[in-house]
Coordinates of N, CA and C in Angstrom, one line a residue:
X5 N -40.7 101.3 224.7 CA -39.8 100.9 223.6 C -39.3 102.1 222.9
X6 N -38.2 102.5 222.3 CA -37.4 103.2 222.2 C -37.9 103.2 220.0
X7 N -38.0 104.2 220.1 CA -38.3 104.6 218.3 C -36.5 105.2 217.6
X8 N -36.0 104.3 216.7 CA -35.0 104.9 216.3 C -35.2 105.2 215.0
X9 N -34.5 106.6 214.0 CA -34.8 106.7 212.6 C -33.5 107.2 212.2
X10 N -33.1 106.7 210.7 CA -31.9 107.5 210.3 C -31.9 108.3 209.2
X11 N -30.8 109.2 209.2 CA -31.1 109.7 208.0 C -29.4 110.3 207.1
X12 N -29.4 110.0 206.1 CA -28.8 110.4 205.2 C -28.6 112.1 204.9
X13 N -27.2 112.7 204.9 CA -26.7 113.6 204.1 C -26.2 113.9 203.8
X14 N -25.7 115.0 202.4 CA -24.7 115.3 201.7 C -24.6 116.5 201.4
X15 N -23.5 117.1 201.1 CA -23.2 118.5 200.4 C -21.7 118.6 199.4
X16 N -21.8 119.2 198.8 CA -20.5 119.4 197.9 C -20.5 121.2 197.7
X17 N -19.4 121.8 197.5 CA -19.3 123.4 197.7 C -17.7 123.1 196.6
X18 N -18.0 123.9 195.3 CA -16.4 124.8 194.7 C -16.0 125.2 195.6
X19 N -14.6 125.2 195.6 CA -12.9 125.6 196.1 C -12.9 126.4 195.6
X20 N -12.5 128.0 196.2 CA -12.1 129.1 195.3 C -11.4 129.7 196.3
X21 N -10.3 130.8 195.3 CA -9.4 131.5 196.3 C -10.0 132.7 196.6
X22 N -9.7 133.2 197.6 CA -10.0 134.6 198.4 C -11.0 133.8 199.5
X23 N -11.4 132.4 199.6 CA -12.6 132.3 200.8 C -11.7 131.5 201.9
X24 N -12.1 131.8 203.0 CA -11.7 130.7 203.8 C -12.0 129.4 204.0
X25 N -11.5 128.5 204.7 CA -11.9 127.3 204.4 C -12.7 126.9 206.1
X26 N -13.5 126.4 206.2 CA -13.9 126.1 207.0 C -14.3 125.0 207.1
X27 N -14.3 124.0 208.0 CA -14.5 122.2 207.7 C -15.1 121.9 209.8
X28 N -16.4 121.3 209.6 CA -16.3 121.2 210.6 C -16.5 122.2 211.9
X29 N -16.7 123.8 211.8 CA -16.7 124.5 212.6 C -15.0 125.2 212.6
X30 N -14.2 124.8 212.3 CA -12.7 124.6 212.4 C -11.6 125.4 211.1
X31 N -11.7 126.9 211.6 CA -10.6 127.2 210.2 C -9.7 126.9 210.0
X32 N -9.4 126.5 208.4 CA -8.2 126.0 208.2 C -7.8 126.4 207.3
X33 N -5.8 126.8 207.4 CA -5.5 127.2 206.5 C -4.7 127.0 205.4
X34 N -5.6 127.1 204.2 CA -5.4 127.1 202.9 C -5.8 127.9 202.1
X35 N -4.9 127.4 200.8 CA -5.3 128.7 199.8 C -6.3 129.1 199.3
X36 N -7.1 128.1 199.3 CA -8.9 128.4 198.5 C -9.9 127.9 199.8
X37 N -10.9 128.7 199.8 CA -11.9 128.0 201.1 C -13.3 127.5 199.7
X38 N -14.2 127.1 201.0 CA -15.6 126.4 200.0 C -16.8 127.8 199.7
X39 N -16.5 127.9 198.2 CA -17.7 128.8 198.0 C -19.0 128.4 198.3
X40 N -20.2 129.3 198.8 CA -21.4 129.3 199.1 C -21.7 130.2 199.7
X41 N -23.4 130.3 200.0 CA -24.0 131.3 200.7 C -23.5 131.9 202.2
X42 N -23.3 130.3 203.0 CA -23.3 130.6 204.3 C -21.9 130.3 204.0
X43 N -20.6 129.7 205.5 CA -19.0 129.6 205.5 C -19.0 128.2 204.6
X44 N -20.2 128.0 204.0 CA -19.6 126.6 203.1 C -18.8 125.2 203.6
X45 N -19.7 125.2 205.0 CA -19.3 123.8 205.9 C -19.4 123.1 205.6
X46 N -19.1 121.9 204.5 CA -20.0 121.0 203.6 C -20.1 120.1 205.0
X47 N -19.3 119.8 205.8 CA -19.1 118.9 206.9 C -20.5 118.8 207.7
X48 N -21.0 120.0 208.3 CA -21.7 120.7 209.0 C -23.2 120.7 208.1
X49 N -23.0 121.2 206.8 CA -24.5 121.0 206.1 C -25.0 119.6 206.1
X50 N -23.8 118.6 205.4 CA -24.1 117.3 205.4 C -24.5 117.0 206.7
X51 N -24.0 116.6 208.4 CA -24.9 116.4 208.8 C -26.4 117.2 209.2
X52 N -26.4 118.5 208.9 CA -27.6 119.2 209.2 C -28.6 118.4 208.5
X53 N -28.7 118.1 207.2 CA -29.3 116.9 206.5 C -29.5 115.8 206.9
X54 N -28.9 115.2 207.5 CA -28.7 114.0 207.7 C -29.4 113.6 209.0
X55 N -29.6 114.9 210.1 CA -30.2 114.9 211.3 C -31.6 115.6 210.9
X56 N -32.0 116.7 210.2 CA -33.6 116.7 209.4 C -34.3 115.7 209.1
X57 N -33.4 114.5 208.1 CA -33.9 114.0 207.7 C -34.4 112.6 208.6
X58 N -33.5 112.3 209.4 CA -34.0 111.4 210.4 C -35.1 111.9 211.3
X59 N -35.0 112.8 210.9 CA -36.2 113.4 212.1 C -37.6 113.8 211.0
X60 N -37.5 113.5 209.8 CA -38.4 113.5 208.8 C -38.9 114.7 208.4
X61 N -38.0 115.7 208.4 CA -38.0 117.5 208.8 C -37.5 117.7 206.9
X62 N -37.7 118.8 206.6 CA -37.8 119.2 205.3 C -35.6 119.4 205.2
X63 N -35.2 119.6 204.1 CA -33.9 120.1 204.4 C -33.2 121.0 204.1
X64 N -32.2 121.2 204.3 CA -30.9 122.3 204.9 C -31.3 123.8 204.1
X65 N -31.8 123.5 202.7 CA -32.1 124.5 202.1 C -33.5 125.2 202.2
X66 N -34.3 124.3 202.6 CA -35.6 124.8 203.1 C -35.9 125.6 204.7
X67 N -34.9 125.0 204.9 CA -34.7 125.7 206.3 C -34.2 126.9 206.6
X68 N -33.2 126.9 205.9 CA -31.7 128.1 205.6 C -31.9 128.4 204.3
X69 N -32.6 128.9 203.4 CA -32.5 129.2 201.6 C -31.4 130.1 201.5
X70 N -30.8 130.0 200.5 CA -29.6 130.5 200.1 C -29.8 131.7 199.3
X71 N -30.9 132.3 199.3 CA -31.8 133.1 199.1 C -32.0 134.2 199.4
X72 N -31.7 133.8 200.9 CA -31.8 135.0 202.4 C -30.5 136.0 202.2
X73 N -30.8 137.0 202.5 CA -29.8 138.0 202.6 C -29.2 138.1 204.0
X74 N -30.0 137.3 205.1 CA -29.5 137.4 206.4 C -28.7 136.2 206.7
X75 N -28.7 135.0 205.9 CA -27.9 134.0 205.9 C -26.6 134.1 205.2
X76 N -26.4 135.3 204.6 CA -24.8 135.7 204.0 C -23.8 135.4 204.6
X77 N -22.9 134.6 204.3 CA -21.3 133.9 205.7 C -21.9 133.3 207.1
X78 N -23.3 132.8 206.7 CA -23.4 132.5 208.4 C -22.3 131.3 209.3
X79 N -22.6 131.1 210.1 CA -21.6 130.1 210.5 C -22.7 128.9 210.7
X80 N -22.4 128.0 209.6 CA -22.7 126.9 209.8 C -23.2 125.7 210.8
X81 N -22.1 126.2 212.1 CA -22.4 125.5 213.4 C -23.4 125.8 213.8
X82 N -23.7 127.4 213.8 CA -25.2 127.9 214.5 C -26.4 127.3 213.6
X83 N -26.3 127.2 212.3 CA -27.3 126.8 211.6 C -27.4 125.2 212.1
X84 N -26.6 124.6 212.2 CA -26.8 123.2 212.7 C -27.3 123.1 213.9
X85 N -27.0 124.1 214.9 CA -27.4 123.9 216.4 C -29.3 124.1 216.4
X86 N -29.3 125.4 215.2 CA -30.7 126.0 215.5 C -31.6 124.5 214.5
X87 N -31.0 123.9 214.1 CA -31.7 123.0 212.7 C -31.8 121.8 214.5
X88 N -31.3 121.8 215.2 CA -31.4 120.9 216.0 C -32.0 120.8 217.0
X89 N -32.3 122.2 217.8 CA -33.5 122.3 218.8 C -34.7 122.2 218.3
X90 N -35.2 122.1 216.9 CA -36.2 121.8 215.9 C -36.5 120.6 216.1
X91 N -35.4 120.0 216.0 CA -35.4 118.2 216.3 C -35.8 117.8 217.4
X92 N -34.7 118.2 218.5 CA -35.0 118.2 219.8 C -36.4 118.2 220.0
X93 N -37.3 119.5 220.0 CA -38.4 120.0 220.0 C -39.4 118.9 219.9
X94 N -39.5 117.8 218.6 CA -39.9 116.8 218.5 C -39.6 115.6 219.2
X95 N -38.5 115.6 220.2 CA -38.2 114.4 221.3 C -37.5 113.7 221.2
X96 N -36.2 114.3 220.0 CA -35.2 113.2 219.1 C -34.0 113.9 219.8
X97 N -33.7 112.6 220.4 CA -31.9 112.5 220.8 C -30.6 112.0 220.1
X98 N -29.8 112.2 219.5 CA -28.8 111.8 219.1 C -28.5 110.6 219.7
X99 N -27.7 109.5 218.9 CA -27.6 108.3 219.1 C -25.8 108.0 218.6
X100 N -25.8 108.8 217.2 CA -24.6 109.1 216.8 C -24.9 109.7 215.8
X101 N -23.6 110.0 215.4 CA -23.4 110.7 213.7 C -22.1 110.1 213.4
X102 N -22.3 110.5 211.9 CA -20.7 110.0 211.3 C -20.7 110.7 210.4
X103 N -19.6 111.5 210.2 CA -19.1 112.7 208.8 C -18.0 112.2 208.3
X104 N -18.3 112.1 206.7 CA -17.1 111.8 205.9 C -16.7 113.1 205.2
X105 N -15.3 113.6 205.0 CA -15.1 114.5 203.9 C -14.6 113.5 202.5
X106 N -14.8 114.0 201.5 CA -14.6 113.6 200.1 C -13.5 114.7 199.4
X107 N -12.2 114.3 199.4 CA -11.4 115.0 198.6 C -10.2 115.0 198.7
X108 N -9.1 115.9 197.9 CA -7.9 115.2 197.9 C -6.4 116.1 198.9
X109 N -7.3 117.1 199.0 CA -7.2 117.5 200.4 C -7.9 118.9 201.2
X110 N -7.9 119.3 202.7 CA -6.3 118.7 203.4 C -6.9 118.2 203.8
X111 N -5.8 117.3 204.8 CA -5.2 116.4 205.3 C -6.6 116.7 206.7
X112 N -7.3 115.9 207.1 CA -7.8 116.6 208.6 C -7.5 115.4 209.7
X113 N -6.4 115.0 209.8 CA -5.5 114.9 211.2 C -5.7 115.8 211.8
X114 N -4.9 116.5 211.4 CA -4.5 117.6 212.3 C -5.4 118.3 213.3
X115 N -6.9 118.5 212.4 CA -7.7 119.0 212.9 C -9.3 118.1 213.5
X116 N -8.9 116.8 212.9 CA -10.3 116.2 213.6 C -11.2 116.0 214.8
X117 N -10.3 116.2 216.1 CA -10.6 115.9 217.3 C -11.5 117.5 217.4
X118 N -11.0 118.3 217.2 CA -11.4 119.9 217.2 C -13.0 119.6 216.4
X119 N -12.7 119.4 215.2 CA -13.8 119.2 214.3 C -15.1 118.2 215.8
X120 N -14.8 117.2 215.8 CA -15.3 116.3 216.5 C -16.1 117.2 217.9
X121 N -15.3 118.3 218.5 CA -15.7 119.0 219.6 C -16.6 119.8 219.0
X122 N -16.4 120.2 217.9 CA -17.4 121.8 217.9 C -18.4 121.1 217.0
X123 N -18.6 120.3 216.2 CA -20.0 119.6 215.6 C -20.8 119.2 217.4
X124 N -20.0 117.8 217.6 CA -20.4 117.6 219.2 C -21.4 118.9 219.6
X125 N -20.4 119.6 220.4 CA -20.9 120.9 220.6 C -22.3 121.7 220.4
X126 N -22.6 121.6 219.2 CA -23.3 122.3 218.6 C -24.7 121.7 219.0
X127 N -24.5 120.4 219.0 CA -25.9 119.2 218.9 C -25.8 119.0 220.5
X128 N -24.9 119.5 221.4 CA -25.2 119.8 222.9 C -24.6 118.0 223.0
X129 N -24.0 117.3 222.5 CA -24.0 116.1 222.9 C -22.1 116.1 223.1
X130 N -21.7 114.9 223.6 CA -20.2 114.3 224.0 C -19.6 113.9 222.6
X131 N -18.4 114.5 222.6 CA -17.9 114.0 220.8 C -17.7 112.5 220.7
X132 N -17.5 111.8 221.4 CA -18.0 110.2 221.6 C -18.9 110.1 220.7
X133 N -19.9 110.7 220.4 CA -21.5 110.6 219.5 C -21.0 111.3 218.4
X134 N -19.8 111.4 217.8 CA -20.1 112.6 216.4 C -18.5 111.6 215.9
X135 N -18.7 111.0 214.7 CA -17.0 110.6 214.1 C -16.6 111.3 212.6
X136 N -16.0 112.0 212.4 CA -15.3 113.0 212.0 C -14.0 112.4 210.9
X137 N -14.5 111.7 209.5 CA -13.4 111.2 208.9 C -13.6 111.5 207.2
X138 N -12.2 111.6 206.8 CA -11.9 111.6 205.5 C -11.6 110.3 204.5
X139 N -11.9 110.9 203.1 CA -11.4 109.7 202.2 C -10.9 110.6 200.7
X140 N -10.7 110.1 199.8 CA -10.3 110.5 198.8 C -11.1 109.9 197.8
X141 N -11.1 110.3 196.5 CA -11.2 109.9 195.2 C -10.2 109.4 193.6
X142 N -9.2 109.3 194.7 CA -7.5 108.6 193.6 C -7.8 109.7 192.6
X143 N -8.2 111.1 192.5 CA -8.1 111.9 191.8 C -9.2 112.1 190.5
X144 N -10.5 110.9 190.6 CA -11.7 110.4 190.0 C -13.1 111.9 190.3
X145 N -13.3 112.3 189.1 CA -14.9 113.1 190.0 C -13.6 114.9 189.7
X146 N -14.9 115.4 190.1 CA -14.4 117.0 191.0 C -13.8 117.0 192.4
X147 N -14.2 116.4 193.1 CA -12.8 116.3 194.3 C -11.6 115.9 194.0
X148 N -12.0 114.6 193.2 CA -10.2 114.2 192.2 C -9.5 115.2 192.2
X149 N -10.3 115.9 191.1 CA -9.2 117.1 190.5 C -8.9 118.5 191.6
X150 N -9.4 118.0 192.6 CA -9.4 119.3 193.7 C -10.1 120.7 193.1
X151 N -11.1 120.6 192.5 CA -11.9 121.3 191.9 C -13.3 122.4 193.2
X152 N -13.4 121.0 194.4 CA -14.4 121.0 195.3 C -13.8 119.9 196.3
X153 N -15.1 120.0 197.2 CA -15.0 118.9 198.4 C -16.5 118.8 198.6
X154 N -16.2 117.7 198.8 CA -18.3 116.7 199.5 C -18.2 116.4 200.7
X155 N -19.0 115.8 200.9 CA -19.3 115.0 202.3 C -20.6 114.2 202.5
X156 N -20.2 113.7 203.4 CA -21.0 112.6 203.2 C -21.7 112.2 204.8
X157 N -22.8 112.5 205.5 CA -22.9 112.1 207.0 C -24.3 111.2 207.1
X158 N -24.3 110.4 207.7 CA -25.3 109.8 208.8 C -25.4 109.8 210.0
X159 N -26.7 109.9 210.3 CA -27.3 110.3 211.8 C -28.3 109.2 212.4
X160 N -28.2 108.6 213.6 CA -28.8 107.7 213.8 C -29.9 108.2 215.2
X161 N -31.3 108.7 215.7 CA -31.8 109.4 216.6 C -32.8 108.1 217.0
X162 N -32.9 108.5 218.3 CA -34.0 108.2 218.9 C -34.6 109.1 219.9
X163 N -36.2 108.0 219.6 CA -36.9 109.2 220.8 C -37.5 108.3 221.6

């Protein structure tokens, strides 16, 4: 019989100008990207969380401390791949995930299916298993005001 566990995650990162934006593995271009230690993937952190924690593993910051001098601009994808052969390691398969962004923009049409490949990607699974969507806050909160951007993911694993 088949053991399933889920787990919850979130991240939020300030908008500032001079950074790139990175969402998802996926640059995109705008005037302010997400300040943080590493490329400030909130997409990417949120599920790195969300897959620790189903797998009952400490999280994103304990793993990756923002602390490190060697995790300066890392790329987020790799942090999520390496957060995942951890999991693996334990006997845990991906079942799905789902990533929400929180904010008032951009727009990720344009870019979801991409997003959807390179998260996929990372977790070694078919982007069928990874859903990749946005919402807003009618301008309510720090996303409202385009201040930042959140996210929001669940991961569903079994072993």
């Amino acid at each position: 019989m088949s053991e399933y566990r889920v787990g919850m995650g979130f991240d939020a990162h300030a908008l500032e100008e001079g950074v790139p934006l990175v969402l998802g593995g996926v640059r995109i271009e705008h005037l302010r990207g997400l300040a943080g230690h590493s490329d400030g993937d909130v997409l990417a952190h949120a599920l790195t969380d969300a897959l620790l924690g189903a797998a009952g593993l400490e999280d994103i910051g304990a793993l990756f401390p923002s602390g490190d001098p060697k995790l300066a601009g890392a790329d987020s994808l790799q942090l999520l791949a390496q957060a995942w052969e951890r999991i693996q390691a334990q006997g845990w398969e991906l079942a799905n995930a789902d990533v929400v962004l929180i904010g008032e923009e951009p727009r990720l049409a344009p870019y979801r299916d991409e997003m959807r490949r390179r998260l996929a990607a990372a977790l070694d699974v078919g982007p069928e298993r990874v859903a990749v969507r946005a919402t807003t806050t009618d301008g309510l909160g720090f996303t409202g005001r385009s201040e930042g951007l959140a996210a929001q993911a669940v991961a569903l694993l079994r072993r």
